[in-house]
Coordinates of N, CA, C and O in Angstrom, one line a residue:
M50 N -24.2 36.2 15.8 CA -23.7 36.4 14.4 C -23.7 35.1 13.7 O -23.3 34.1 14.2
S51 N -24.3 35.1 12.5 CA -24.4 33.8 11.7 C -23.2 33.7 10.9 O -22.5 34.6 10.6
E52 N -23.0 32.4 10.5 CA -21.8 32.1 9.7 C -22.0 32.4 8.2 O -23.2 32.3 7.7
T53 N -21.0 32.7 7.5 CA -21.1 32.9 6.1 C -21.3 31.6 5.3 O -21.0 30.5 5.9
P54 N -21.7 31.7 4.1 CA -21.9 30.4 3.3 C -20.5 29.7 3.2 O -20.5 28.4 3.2
E55 N -19.4 30.4 3.1 CA -18.1 29.7 3.0 C -17.8 29.0 4.3 O -17.3 27.9 4.2
E56 N -18.1 29.6 5.4 CA -17.8 29.0 6.7 C -18.7 27.7 6.9 O -18.2 26.7 7.4
A57 N -19.9 27.8 6.4 CA -20.9 26.7 6.5 C -20.4 25.6 5.6 O -20.4 24.4 6.0
A58 N -19.9 25.9 4.4 CA -19.4 24.8 3.5 C -18.2 24.2 4.1 O -18.0 22.9 4.0
E59 N -17.3 25.0 4.7 CA -16.1 24.4 5.3 C -16.4 23.5 6.5 O -15.9 22.4 6.7
K60 N -17.4 23.9 7.3 CA -17.9 23.1 8.4 C -18.5 21.8 8.0 O -18.2 20.7 8.5
R61 N -19.3 21.8 6.9 CA -19.9 20.6 6.3 C -18.8 19.7 5.8 O -18.8 18.4 6.0
A62 N -17.8 20.3 5.1 CA -16.7 19.5 4.6 C -15.9 18.8 5.7 O -15.4 17.7 5.5
L63 N -15.7 19.5 6.8 CA -14.9 19.0 7.9 C -15.6 17.8 8.5 O -15.0 16.7 8.7
G64 N -16.9 17.9 8.7 CA -17.7 16.7 9.1 C -17.7 15.6 8.2 O -17.6 14.4 8.6
R65 N -17.8 15.9 6.9 CA -17.8 14.8 5.9 C -16.4 14.1 5.9 O -16.4 12.9 5.8
M66 N -15.3 14.9 6.0 CA -14.0 14.3 6.0 C -13.7 13.5 7.3 O -13.0 12.5 7.3
A67 N -14.2 14.0 8.4 CA -14.1 13.2 9.6 C -14.8 11.9 9.5 O -14.2 10.9 10.0
R68 N -15.9 11.8 9.0 CA -16.6 10.5 8.8 C -15.8 9.7 7.8 O -15.7 8.5 8.0
Y69 N -15.3 10.3 6.7 CA -14.5 9.5 5.7 C -13.3 8.9 6.3 O -13.0 7.7 6.1
C70 N -12.6 9.7 7.2 CA -11.5 9.1 7.9 C -11.8 8.1 9.0 O -11.0 7.3 9.3
A71 N -13.0 8.2 9.6 CA -13.4 7.3 10.6 C -13.7 5.9 10.1 O -13.6 4.9 10.8
Q72 N -14.1 5.9 8.8 CA -14.5 4.6 8.2 C -13.3 3.6 8.1 O -13.4 2.4 8.3
Q73 N -12.1 4.2 7.7 CA -10.9 3.4 7.6 C -9.7 4.4 7.5 O -9.9 5.6 7.4
E74 N -8.5 3.8 7.7 CA -7.3 4.7 7.6 C -7.3 5.4 6.3 O -7.4 4.7 5.2
R75 N -7.0 6.7 6.3 CA -6.8 7.5 5.0 C -5.5 8.2 5.1 O -5.0 8.5 6.2
C76 N -4.9 8.5 3.9 CA -3.7 9.4 3.9 C -4.1 10.8 3.6 O -5.2 11.1 3.1
T77 N -3.2 11.7 3.8 CA -3.5 13.1 3.6 C -3.8 13.4 2.1 O -4.8 14.2 1.8
Q78 N -3.1 12.7 1.2 CA -3.4 12.9 -0.2 C -4.8 12.6 -0.6 O -5.4 13.3 -1.4
S79 N -5.4 11.5 -0.1 CA -6.7 11.1 -0.5 C -7.8 12.1 0.1 O -8.7 12.4 -0.6
V80 N -7.5 12.6 1.3 CA -8.4 13.6 1.8 C -8.3 14.9 1.1 O -9.3 15.5 0.7
R81 N -7.1 15.3 0.7 CA -6.9 16.5 -0.1 C -7.6 16.4 -1.4 O -8.3 17.3 -1.9
E82 N -7.5 15.3 -2.1 CA -8.2 15.1 -3.4 C -9.7 15.2 -3.2 O -10.4 15.8 -4.1
K83 N -10.3 14.7 -2.1 CA -11.7 14.8 -1.9 C -12.1 16.3 -1.7 O -13.1 16.7 -2.2
L84 N -11.3 17.0 -0.9 CA -11.6 18.4 -0.6 C -11.4 19.2 -1.9 O -12.2 20.2 -2.1
V85 N -10.5 18.9 -2.7 CA -10.3 19.7 -4.0 C -11.6 19.4 -4.8 O -12.1 20.4 -5.5
A86 N -12.0 18.2 -4.9 CA -13.2 17.9 -5.6 C -14.5 18.6 -5.2 O -15.4 18.9 -5.9
L87 N -14.5 19.0 -3.9 CA -15.6 19.8 -3.3 C -15.4 21.3 -3.7 O -16.3 22.1 -3.3
E88 N -14.3 21.6 -4.3 CA -14.1 23.0 -4.8 C -14.0 24.0 -3.7 O -14.4 25.1 -3.8
L89 N -13.3 23.6 -2.6 CA -13.0 24.5 -1.5 C -11.8 25.3 -1.8 O -10.9 24.8 -2.5
P90 N -11.7 26.5 -1.2 CA -10.4 27.3 -1.4 C -9.3 26.6 -0.7 O -9.4 25.8 0.3
D91 N -8.1 26.8 -1.2 CA -6.9 26.2 -0.7 C -6.7 26.4 0.8 O -6.3 25.5 1.5
D92 N -6.9 27.6 1.3 CA -6.7 27.9 2.7 C -7.7 27.1 3.6 O -7.4 26.6 4.7
A93 N -8.9 26.9 3.1 CA -9.9 26.0 3.8 C -9.5 24.6 3.8 O -9.6 23.9 4.9
I94 N -9.0 24.1 2.7 CA -8.5 22.7 2.6 C -7.4 22.5 3.7 O -7.4 21.5 4.4
E95 N -6.4 23.4 3.7 CA -5.3 23.3 4.7 C -5.8 23.3 6.1 O -5.4 22.6 7.0
R96 N -6.8 24.2 6.4 CA -7.4 24.2 7.8 C -8.0 22.9 8.2 O -7.9 22.4 9.3
I97 N -8.8 22.4 7.2 CA -9.5 21.1 7.5 C -8.5 20.0 7.7 O -8.6 19.2 8.7
I98 N -7.5 19.9 6.9 CA -6.5 18.8 7.0 C -5.7 19.0 8.3 O -5.5 18.0 9.1
E99 N -5.4 20.2 8.7 CA -4.7 20.4 10.0 C -5.6 20.0 11.2 O -5.1 19.4 12.1
R100 N -6.8 20.3 11.1 CA -7.7 20.0 12.2 C -7.9 18.4 12.3 O -7.9 17.9 13.4
L101 N -8.0 17.8 11.1 CA -8.2 16.3 11.1 C -6.9 15.7 11.7 O -7.0 14.7 12.4
K102 N -5.8 16.2 11.4 CA -4.5 15.7 12.0 C -4.5 16.0 13.5 O -4.1 15.1 14.3
R103 N -4.8 17.2 13.9 CA -4.8 17.5 15.3 C -5.8 16.6 16.1 O -5.4 16.2 17.2
E104 N -6.9 16.3 15.5 CA -7.9 15.5 16.2 C -7.7 14.0 16.0 O -8.5 13.1 16.3
R105 N -6.5 13.6 15.3 CA -6.1 12.2 15.1 C -7.0 11.4 14.2 O -7.0 10.2 14.2
Y106 N -7.8 12.1 13.4 CA -8.5 11.4 12.3 C -7.6 11.0 11.2 O -7.8 10.0 10.5
L107 N -6.6 11.8 11.0 CA -5.6 11.7 9.9 C -4.2 11.6 10.4 O -3.8 12.5 11.2
D108 N -3.5 10.5 10.1 CA -2.1 10.3 10.5 C -1.4 9.5 9.4 O -1.7 8.3 9.3
D109 N -0.6 10.1 8.7 CA 0.1 9.4 7.6 C 1.0 8.2 8.1 O 1.1 7.2 7.4
A110 N 1.6 8.3 9.2 CA 2.4 7.3 9.8 C 1.6 6.1 10.1 O 2.0 4.9 9.8
R111 N 0.5 6.3 10.7 CA -0.5 5.2 11.1 C -1.0 4.6 9.8 O -1.0 3.3 9.7
Y112 N -1.4 5.4 8.8 CA -1.9 4.9 7.5 C -0.8 4.0 6.9 O -1.1 2.9 6.4
A113 N 0.5 4.5 6.8 CA 1.5 3.7 6.1 C 1.7 2.4 6.8 O 1.9 1.3 6.2
T114 N 1.7 2.4 8.2 CA 1.9 1.1 8.9 C 0.8 0.1 8.6 O 1.1 -1.1 8.3
Y115 N -0.4 0.5 8.6 CA -1.5 -0.4 8.3 C -1.5 -0.8 6.8 O -1.7 -2.0 6.4
Y116 N -1.2 0.1 5.9 CA -1.1 -0.1 4.5 C -0.1 -1.2 4.2 O -0.4 -2.2 3.5
V117 N 1.1 -1.0 4.7 CA 2.2 -2.0 4.5 C 1.8 -3.4 5.0 O 2.0 -4.4 4.4
R118 N 1.3 -3.4 6.3 CA 0.9 -4.7 6.9 C -0.2 -5.4 6.0 O 0.0 -6.6 5.7
D119 N -1.2 -4.7 5.7 CA -2.3 -5.3 4.9 C -1.9 -5.7 3.5 O -2.3 -6.8 3.1
K120 N -1.3 -4.9 2.8 CA -0.9 -5.2 1.4 C 0.1 -6.3 1.4 O 0.1 -7.1 0.4
A121 N 1.0 -6.4 2.3 CA 2.0 -7.5 2.4 C 1.3 -8.8 2.7 O 1.6 -9.8 2.0
R122 N 0.4 -8.7 3.6 CA -0.3 -9.9 4.0 C -1.3 -10.4 3.1 O -1.3 -11.6 2.7
F123 N -2.2 -9.6 2.6 CA -3.3 -10.0 1.8 C -3.1 -9.9 0.3 O -3.7 -10.7 -0.5
N124 N -2.2 -9.1 -0.2 CA -1.9 -9.0 -1.6 C -0.5 -9.5 -2.0 O -0.2 -9.5 -3.2
S125 N 0.2 -10.0 -1.0 CA 1.6 -10.5 -1.2 C 2.5 -9.5 -1.9 O 3.3 -9.9 -2.7
W126 N 2.4 -8.3 -1.6 CA 3.2 -7.2 -2.2 C 4.6 -7.2 -1.4 O 4.7 -7.4 -0.2
G127 N 5.6 -7.0 -2.2 CA 7.0 -6.9 -1.7 C 7.4 -5.5 -1.4 O 6.6 -4.5 -1.7
P128 N 8.6 -5.3 -0.9 CA 9.0 -4.0 -0.4 C 9.0 -2.9 -1.6 O 8.6 -1.8 -1.3
S129 N 9.4 -3.3 -2.7 CA 9.5 -2.3 -3.8 C 8.1 -1.8 -4.2 O 8.0 -0.6 -4.4
K130 N 7.2 -2.7 -4.3 CA 5.8 -2.2 -4.7 C 5.2 -1.4 -3.6 O 4.5 -0.4 -3.9
L131 N 5.4 -1.8 -2.4 CA 4.9 -1.1 -1.2 C 5.4 0.4 -1.2 O 4.7 1.3 -1.0
R132 N 6.8 0.5 -1.4 CA 7.4 1.8 -1.4 C 6.8 2.6 -2.6 O 6.5 3.8 -2.4
F133 N 6.7 2.0 -3.7 CA 6.2 2.8 -4.9 C 4.8 3.3 -4.7 O 4.5 4.4 -4.9
M134 N 3.9 2.4 -4.1 CA 2.5 2.8 -3.9 C 2.4 3.9 -2.8 O 1.6 4.8 -3.0
L135 N 3.2 3.8 -1.8 CA 3.2 4.8 -0.7 C 3.7 6.2 -1.3 O 3.2 7.2 -0.9
R136 N 4.7 6.1 -2.1 CA 5.2 7.3 -2.7 C 4.2 8.0 -3.6 O 4.1 9.2 -3.7
S137 N 3.4 7.1 -4.3 CA 2.4 7.7 -5.2 C 1.3 8.3 -4.4 O 0.5 9.2 -4.9
K138 N 1.2 8.0 -3.1 CA 0.2 8.7 -2.2 C 0.8 9.8 -1.5 O 0.3 10.4 -0.6
R139 N 2.1 10.2 -1.9 CA 2.8 11.3 -1.4 C 3.1 11.2 0.1 O 3.0 12.2 0.9
I140 N 3.4 10.0 0.6 CA 3.8 9.8 2.0 C 5.2 10.1 2.1 O 6.0 9.8 1.2
D141 N 5.6 10.8 3.1 CA 7.0 11.2 3.4 C 7.9 10.0 3.4 O 7.6 8.9 3.9
E142 N 9.1 10.1 2.9 CA 10.1 9.0 2.8 C 10.5 8.4 4.1 O 10.6 7.2 4.3
D143 N 10.6 9.3 5.1 CA 10.9 8.8 6.5 C 9.8 7.9 7.0 O 10.1 6.9 7.7
I144 N 8.6 8.3 6.8 CA 7.4 7.5 7.2 C 7.4 6.1 6.5 O 7.1 5.1 7.1
I145 N 7.7 6.2 5.2 CA 7.7 4.9 4.4 C 8.8 4.0 4.9 O 8.5 2.8 5.1
N146 N 10.0 4.5 5.2 CA 11.1 3.7 5.7 C 10.7 3.1 7.1 O 11.0 1.9 7.3
E147 N 10.1 3.8 7.9 CA 9.6 3.3 9.2 C 8.6 2.2 9.1 O 8.7 1.2 9.7
A148 N 7.6 2.4 8.2 CA 6.6 1.4 8.0 C 7.2 0.1 7.4 O 6.8 -1.0 7.8
L149 N 8.1 0.3 6.5 CA 8.7 -0.9 5.9 C 9.6 -1.7 6.8 O 9.8 -2.9 6.7
S150 N 10.2 -0.9 7.8 CA 11.1 -1.6 8.7 C 10.3 -2.5 9.7 O 10.9 -3.3 10.4
N151 N 9.0 -2.2 9.8 CA 8.2 -3.0 10.7 C 7.9 -4.4 10.2 O 7.4 -5.3 11.0
V152 N 8.1 -4.7 8.9 CA 7.9 -6.0 8.3 C 9.3 -6.6 8.2 O 10.1 -6.1 7.5
D153 N 9.5 -7.8 8.8 CA 10.8 -8.4 8.7 C 11.0 -9.1 7.4 O 10.1 -9.5 6.7
D154 N 12.3 -9.3 7.0 CA 12.6 -10.0 5.7 C 12.1 -11.4 5.6 O 11.8 -11.8 4.5
E155 N 12.1 -12.1 6.7 CA 11.6 -13.5 6.7 C 10.1 -13.5 6.3 O 9.7 -14.4 5.6
A156 N 9.3 -12.5 6.8 CA 7.9 -12.5 6.4 C 7.8 -12.2 4.9 O 6.9 -12.8 4.3
H157 N 8.6 -11.3 4.4 CA 8.5 -11.0 2.9 C 8.9 -12.3 2.1 O 8.3 -12.6 1.1
T158 N 9.9 -13.0 2.6 CA 10.4 -14.2 1.9 C 9.3 -15.3 1.9 O 9.1 -15.9 0.9
A159 N 8.7 -15.4 3.1 CA 7.6 -16.4 3.2 C 6.4 -16.1 2.3 O 5.8 -16.9 1.6
Q160 N 6.1 -14.8 2.2 CA 5.0 -14.3 1.3 C 5.3 -14.6 -0.1 O 4.5 -15.1 -0.9
L161 N 6.6 -14.3 -0.5 CA 7.0 -14.6 -1.9 C 7.0 -16.0 -2.2 O 6.5 -16.5 -3.3
E162 N 7.4 -16.9 -1.3 CA 7.4 -18.3 -1.5 C 6.0 -18.8 -1.7 O 5.7 -19.6 -2.6
N163 N 5.1 -18.4 -0.8 CA 3.7 -18.8 -1.0 C 3.1 -18.4 -2.3 O 2.4 -19.2 -2.9
L164 N 3.4 -17.2 -2.7 CA 2.9 -16.6 -4.0 C 3.4 -17.5 -5.1 O 2.6 -17.9 -6.0
L165 N 4.7 -17.8 -5.1 CA 5.3 -18.6 -6.2 C 4.8 -20.0 -6.2 O 4.5 -20.6 -7.2
R166 N 4.6 -20.6 -5.0 CA 4.1 -22.0 -4.9 C 2.7 -22.1 -5.5 O 2.3 -23.0 -6.2
R167 N 1.9 -21.1 -5.2 CA 0.5 -21.1 -5.7 C 0.5 -21.0 -7.2 O -0.3 -21.8 -7.9
K168 N 1.3 -20.2 -7.8 CA 1.4 -20.1 -9.2 C 2.0 -21.3 -9.8 O 1.6 -21.8 -10.9
L169 N 3.0 -21.9 -9.2 CA 3.6 -23.2 -9.7 C 2.6 -24.3 -9.8 O 2.6 -25.0 -10.8
R170 N 1.6 -24.4 -8.8 CA 0.6 -25.4 -8.9 C -0.4 -25.2 -10.1 O -0.9 -26.2 -10.6
T171 N -0.6 -24.0 -10.5 CA -1.6 -23.7 -11.5 C -1.0 -23.4 -12.9 O -1.7 -23.2 -13.8
S172 N 0.3 -23.3 -12.9 CA 1.0 -23.0 -14.2 C 0.8 -24.1 -15.3 O 0.9 -25.2 -15.0
R173 N 0.6 -23.6 -16.5 CA 0.5 -24.5 -17.6 C 1.7 -24.3 -18.6 O 1.6 -24.6 -19.8
A174 N 2.8 -23.8 -18.0 CA 4.0 -23.5 -18.9 C 4.5 -24.8 -19.5 O 4.5 -25.9 -18.9
A175 N 4.9 -24.7 -20.8 CA 5.3 -25.9 -21.6 C 6.6 -26.4 -21.2 O 6.8 -27.6 -21.3
D176 N 7.6 -25.6 -20.8 CA 8.9 -26.1 -20.4 C 9.4 -25.3 -19.2 O 8.8 -24.3 -18.8
I177 N 10.5 -25.8 -18.7 CA 11.1 -25.2 -17.5 C 11.5 -23.8 -17.7 O 11.3 -23.0 -16.8
Q178 N 12.0 -23.4 -18.8 CA 12.4 -22.0 -19.0 C 11.2 -21.0 -19.0 O 11.3 -20.0 -18.4
K179 N 10.1 -21.5 -19.6 CA 8.9 -20.6 -19.6 C 8.3 -20.6 -18.2 O 7.8 -19.5 -17.8
L180 N 8.4 -21.7 -17.5 CA 7.9 -21.7 -16.1 C 8.8 -20.7 -15.2 O 8.2 -19.9 -14.5
K181 N 10.1 -20.8 -15.4 CA 10.9 -19.9 -14.6 C 10.7 -18.4 -14.9 O 10.6 -17.6 -14.0
A182 N 10.5 -18.1 -16.2 CA 10.2 -16.8 -16.6 C 8.9 -16.3 -16.1 O 8.8 -15.1 -15.6
Q183 N 7.9 -17.2 -16.1 CA 6.6 -16.8 -15.6 C 6.6 -16.5 -14.1 O 6.1 -15.5 -13.6
L184 N 7.3 -17.4 -13.3 CA 7.4 -17.2 -11.9 C 8.3 -15.9 -11.6 O 7.9 -15.2 -10.6
L185 N 9.3 -15.7 -12.3 CA 10.2 -14.5 -12.1 C 9.4 -13.2 -12.3 O 9.4 -12.3 -11.5
R186 N 8.6 -13.2 -13.4 CA 7.8 -12.0 -13.7 C 6.8 -11.8 -12.6 O 6.5 -10.6 -12.2
L187 N 6.2 -12.8 -12.1 CA 5.2 -12.7 -11.0 C 5.8 -12.1 -9.8 O 5.3 -11.1 -9.2
G188 N 7.0 -12.6 -9.4 CA 7.6 -12.1 -8.2 C 8.0 -10.6 -8.3 O 7.8 -9.8 -7.4
L189 N 8.6 -10.3 -9.5 CA 9.0 -8.9 -9.8 C 7.8 -8.0 -9.8 O 7.9 -6.9 -9.3
S190 N 6.7 -8.4 -10.4 CA 5.5 -7.6 -10.5 C 4.9 -7.3 -9.2 O 4.2 -6.3 -9.0
H191 N 5.2 -8.2 -8.2 CA 4.6 -8.0 -6.9 C 5.6 -7.2 -6.0 O 5.3 -7.0 -4.8
G192 N 6.7 -6.8 -6.5 CA 7.6 -5.9 -5.8 C 8.7 -6.5 -5.0 O 9.3 -5.9 -4.1
Y193 N 9.1 -7.7 -5.4 CA 10.2 -8.4 -4.7 C 11.5 -8.2 -5.5 O 11.4 -8.0 -6.7
S194 N 12.6 -8.3 -4.9 CA 13.9 -8.1 -5.5 C 14.1 -9.2 -6.5 O 13.7 -10.3 -6.3
Y195 N 14.9 -8.9 -7.5 CA 15.3 -9.9 -8.5 C 16.0 -11.0 -7.9 O 15.7 -12.2 -8.2
D196 N 17.0 -10.7 -7.0 CA 17.8 -11.8 -6.4 C 17.0 -12.7 -5.6 O 17.1 -13.9 -5.7
D197 N 16.1 -12.2 -4.7 CA 15.3 -13.0 -3.9 C 14.4 -13.9 -4.7 O 14.2 -15.1 -4.5
T198 N 13.8 -13.3 -5.7 CA 12.8 -14.0 -6.6 C 13.5 -15.1 -7.4 O 13.1 -16.2 -7.4
Y199 N 14.7 -14.8 -8.0 CA 15.4 -15.7 -8.8 C 15.8 -16.9 -7.9 O 15.7 -18.1 -8.3
R200 N 16.3 -16.6 -6.7 CA 16.8 -17.7 -5.8 C 15.6 -18.7 -5.5 O 15.8 -19.9 -5.5
L201 N 14.5 -18.1 -5.1 CA 13.3 -18.9 -4.8 C 12.7 -19.7 -6.0 O 12.3 -20.8 -5.9
V202 N 12.7 -19.0 -7.2 CA 12.2 -19.7 -8.4 C 13.1 -20.9 -8.7 O 12.6 -22.0 -8.9
A203 N 14.4 -20.7 -8.6 CA 15.3 -21.9 -8.9 C 15.1 -23.0 -7.9 O 15.0 -24.2 -8.3
K204 N 14.9 -22.7 -6.6 CA 14.7 -23.7 -5.6 C 13.4 -24.4 -5.8 O 13.3 -25.6 -5.8
L205 N 12.3 -23.7 -6.1 CA 11.0 -24.3 -6.3 C 10.9 -25.1 -7.6 O 10.3 -26.2 -7.6
V206 N 11.5 -24.6 -8.6 CA 11.5 -25.4 -9.9 C 12.3 -26.7 -9.7 O 11.8 -27.7 -10.2
K207 N 13.4 -26.6 -9.0 CA 14.2 -27.8 -8.8 C 13.4 -28.8 -7.9 O 13.3 -30.0 -8.3
E208 N 12.7 -28.3 -6.9 CA 11.9 -29.2 -6.0 C 10.8 -29.8 -6.9 O 10.5 -31.0 -6.8
N209 N 10.2 -29.0 -7.7 CA 9.0 -29.4 -8.5 C 9.5 -30.5 -9.5 O 8.7 -31.5 -9.8
S210 N 10.6 -30.3 -10.1 CA 11.1 -31.3 -11.1 C 11.5 -32.6 -10.5 O 11.4 -33.7 -11.1
E211 N 12.0 -32.6 -9.2 CA 12.4 -33.8 -8.5 C 11.2 -34.6 -8.1 O 11.3 -35.8 -8.0
T212 N 10.0 -34.0 -7.9 CA 8.9 -34.7 -7.4 C 8.1 -35.3 -8.5 O 7.2 -36.1 -8.3
K213 N 8.4 -34.9 -9.8 CA 7.6 -35.4 -10.9 C 8.3 -36.7 -11.5 O 9.3 -37.0 -11.3

């Protein structure tokens, strides 16, 4: 008995998504978007996603762990931005909390300090207040808390003014 055109399309989509997931870690939402773009029926999309999860091609917890680690390390993102971005990918809140708990506060503080020091070296701010505002905006835009950012900005600006 031969397969129907719908079954053949689902089989092709499954193979395509397995290759897509094998290239790098993917979240369920990105796979779902790809499958919707292929105009597959909803029940076929759910079957493909379940099979990818069952065969460990797709794992949102694994994805979140790698995402947090890489974005914190290479993009200097703080906890707030990481949480926001994972939520935008529709990752479950428990998974987000677990992934964020794997990065210690000292690592986040060190990343923030490196980010601010790099900006401090290249800043052309005319006065201390503009420099502080510039550094504060940078830290906040990268997802660090106001208190942590403000404390480090004050420390770095004081150090910088003492060395000049």
